[in-house]
Amino acid sequence: MTRVLFVCTGNVHRSVLAERLLAARLPPGSAVRPESAGTQAWHRYGMDAPTRAVLEELGGDGSGFAARPLTAQLVAEAALVLGLAREHREAAVRLVPSALRRCFTLKEFVRLAAGSPGSVRTRRDRVDSGDRDVVVADAAARRGAVPPVPPVEDDIADPAGRPRDVLYGCAREIDRTVSRLAGLLDGDRVGH
């Protein structure tokens, strides 16, 4: 089982959208287990109603969700930690500094894991190896080998308190990115 932990601020919009949309994009029986938490979240039941409506409109399942705070244990137990913005990645690393090579923003990880055509191993080779840890290690190795991008290219803006069309746009951006993530983690086994 490969645990992928998505992190945002309140764990009521971005990270839950990423968690549930990735779950919807993975094939049945996938060994990838999406989870989420928030840097300023508190335990609560259910999901924010507008977020749930947008999630379900995009094919995700909003049932059984409860927001939860980010903890060192969650970071330590995850094979991959994906912040929805740089501040979330940094918060995870502050909790567990040894997790640095497993902590990225969602968009950063997808960009780095997709690699370049001249990569030592192709995406198919990495996934066919059956070792998702190799995909994470390859992305971590590329982090210092490629030029950095502006924060706006790695962050997904917080839709909290914004109109529904902003929330929907955020959800679509997350959906596109986690669809690519599903392909990176489950290769050709992912149906699109």
Coordinates of N, CA, C and O in Angstrom, one line a residue, residues 5-9 37-40 70-72 75 81-106 108 143 148-152 154-155:
L5 N -0.3 11.5 0.9 CA -0.9 12.5 1.8 C -0.9 13.8 1.2 O 0.1 14.4 0.9
F6 N -2.2 14.4 1.0 CA -2.3 15.7 0.4 C -2.5 16.7 1.6 O -3.2 16.4 2.6
V7 N -1.9 17.9 1.5 CA -1.9 18.8 2.6 C -2.3 20.2 2.1 O -1.7 20.7 1.1
C8 N -3.3 20.8 2.8 CA -3.6 22.2 2.5 C -3.7 22.9 3.9 O -3.2 22.4 4.9
T9 N -4.4 24.0 4.0 CA -4.5 24.7 5.2 C -5.6 24.2 6.1 O -5.4 23.7 7.2
A37 N -4.9 16.1 5.0 CA -4.9 16.7 6.3 C -4.6 18.2 6.0 O -4.3 18.6 4.9
G38 N -4.8 19.0 7.1 CA -4.6 20.5 7.0 C -3.7 21.0 8.1 O -3.7 20.6 9.2
T39 N -2.9 22.0 7.7 CA -1.9 22.6 8.6 C -2.7 23.4 9.8 O -2.1 23.5 10.8
Q40 N -3.9 23.8 9.5 CA -4.7 24.5 10.5 C -6.0 23.9 10.7 O -7.0 24.6 11.1
L70 N -2.8 18.1 10.3 CA -1.5 17.5 9.9 C -0.7 17.2 11.2 O -0.6 18.0 12.1
T71 N -0.2 16.0 11.2 CA 0.7 15.6 12.4 C 2.0 15.0 11.8 O 2.1 14.5 10.7
A72 N 3.0 14.9 12.7 CA 4.2 14.3 12.4 C 4.0 12.8 12.0 O 4.6 12.3 11.1
V75 N 2.8 12.5 8.4 CA 3.9 12.7 7.4 C 4.9 11.5 7.4 O 5.2 11.0 6.4
V81 N 4.2 13.0 0.3 CA 3.4 14.1 0.9 C 3.4 15.2 -0.1 O 4.4 15.7 -0.6
L82 N 2.2 15.6 -0.5 CA 2.0 16.6 -1.5 C 1.2 17.8 -1.0 O 0.0 17.7 -0.8
G83 N 1.9 18.9 -0.8 CA 1.2 20.1 -0.4 C 0.5 20.8 -1.6 O 1.0 20.6 -2.7
L84 N -0.6 21.4 -1.3 CA -1.3 22.1 -2.4 C -0.6 23.5 -2.7 O -0.9 24.1 -3.7
A85 N 0.3 23.9 -1.8 CA 1.1 25.1 -2.0 C 2.4 24.9 -1.2 O 2.5 24.0 -0.4
R86 N 3.4 25.7 -1.6 CA 4.7 25.5 -1.0 C 4.7 25.6 0.6 O 5.4 24.8 1.2
E87 N 3.8 26.4 1.1 CA 3.8 26.5 2.6 C 3.4 25.2 3.2 O 3.8 24.9 4.3
H88 N 2.5 24.4 2.5 CA 2.1 23.1 3.1 C 3.2 22.1 3.0 O 3.4 21.3 3.9
R89 N 4.0 22.1 1.9 CA 5.1 21.2 1.8 C 6.1 21.5 2.9 O 6.6 20.7 3.6
E90 N 6.4 22.8 3.1 CA 7.3 23.3 4.1 C 6.8 22.9 5.5 O 7.6 22.5 6.4
A91 N 5.6 23.0 5.8 CA 5.0 22.6 7.1 C 5.2 21.1 7.4 O 5.6 20.7 8.5
A92 N 5.1 20.3 6.4 CA 5.3 18.8 6.5 C 6.8 18.6 6.8 O 7.1 17.8 7.7
V93 N 7.7 19.3 6.1 CA 9.1 19.1 6.4 C 9.5 19.5 7.7 O 10.3 18.9 8.4
R94 N 8.9 20.6 8.2 CA 9.2 21.1 9.6 C 8.8 20.1 10.6 O 9.5 19.9 11.6
L95 N 7.7 19.4 10.4 CA 7.3 18.3 11.3 C 8.2 17.1 11.3 O 8.5 16.5 12.3
V96 N 8.6 16.7 10.1 CA 9.5 15.5 9.9 C 10.6 15.9 8.9 O 10.4 15.6 7.7
P97 N 11.7 16.5 9.4 CA 12.7 16.9 8.4 C 13.3 15.8 7.6 O 13.6 16.0 6.4
S98 N 13.3 14.6 8.1 CA 13.8 13.4 7.3 C 12.9 13.0 6.2 O 13.3 12.3 5.3
A99 N 11.7 13.6 6.1 CA 10.8 13.3 5.0 C 11.0 14.3 3.8 O 10.2 14.2 2.8
L100 N 12.0 15.1 3.8 CA 12.2 16.1 2.8 C 12.1 15.5 1.4 O 11.5 16.1 0.5
R101 N 12.8 14.4 1.2 CA 12.8 13.8 -0.2 C 11.5 13.2 -0.6 O 11.3 12.8 -1.8
R102 N 10.5 13.2 0.3 CA 9.2 12.6 0.0 C 8.1 13.7 0.0 O 6.9 13.5 -0.2
C103 N 8.5 15.0 0.2 CA 7.6 16.1 0.3 C 7.8 17.1 -0.9 O 8.9 17.5 -1.2
F104 N 6.7 17.3 -1.6 CA 6.6 18.2 -2.8 C 5.3 19.0 -2.7 O 4.4 18.6 -2.0
T105 N 5.2 19.9 -3.6 CA 3.8 20.4 -3.9 C 3.3 19.4 -4.9 O 4.1 18.7 -5.6
L106 N 2.0 19.4 -5.0 CA 1.3 18.5 -6.0 C 1.9 18.7 -7.4 O 2.3 17.8 -8.1
E108 N 4.5 20.4 -8.4 CA 6.0 20.2 -8.5 C 6.3 18.7 -8.7 O 7.1 18.3 -9.5
R143 N 14.8 17.4 -8.5 CA 14.4 18.7 -7.8 C 15.6 19.7 -7.9 O 15.4 20.8 -8.3
P148 N 14.4 26.1 -10.9 CA 13.2 26.4 -10.1 C 12.1 27.1 -10.9 O 12.5 27.9 -11.9
V149 N 10.9 27.0 -10.5 CA 9.8 27.8 -11.2 C 9.2 28.8 -10.2 O 9.4 28.6 -9.0
P150 N 8.6 29.8 -10.7 CA 7.9 30.7 -9.8 C 6.9 30.0 -8.9 O 6.3 29.1 -9.3
P151 N 6.7 30.5 -7.7 CA 5.7 29.9 -6.8 C 4.3 29.7 -7.4 O 3.7 28.7 -7.1
V152 N 3.9 30.6 -8.2 CA 2.6 30.5 -8.7 C 2.4 29.3 -9.6 O 1.3 28.8 -9.8
D154 N 3.7 26.3 -8.9 CA 3.7 25.1 -8.1 C 2.5 25.2 -7.1 O 2.2 24.2 -6.5
D155 N 1.9 26.3 -6.9 CA 0.9 26.5 -5.9 C -0.5 26.4 -6.6 O -0.7 26.9 -7.7

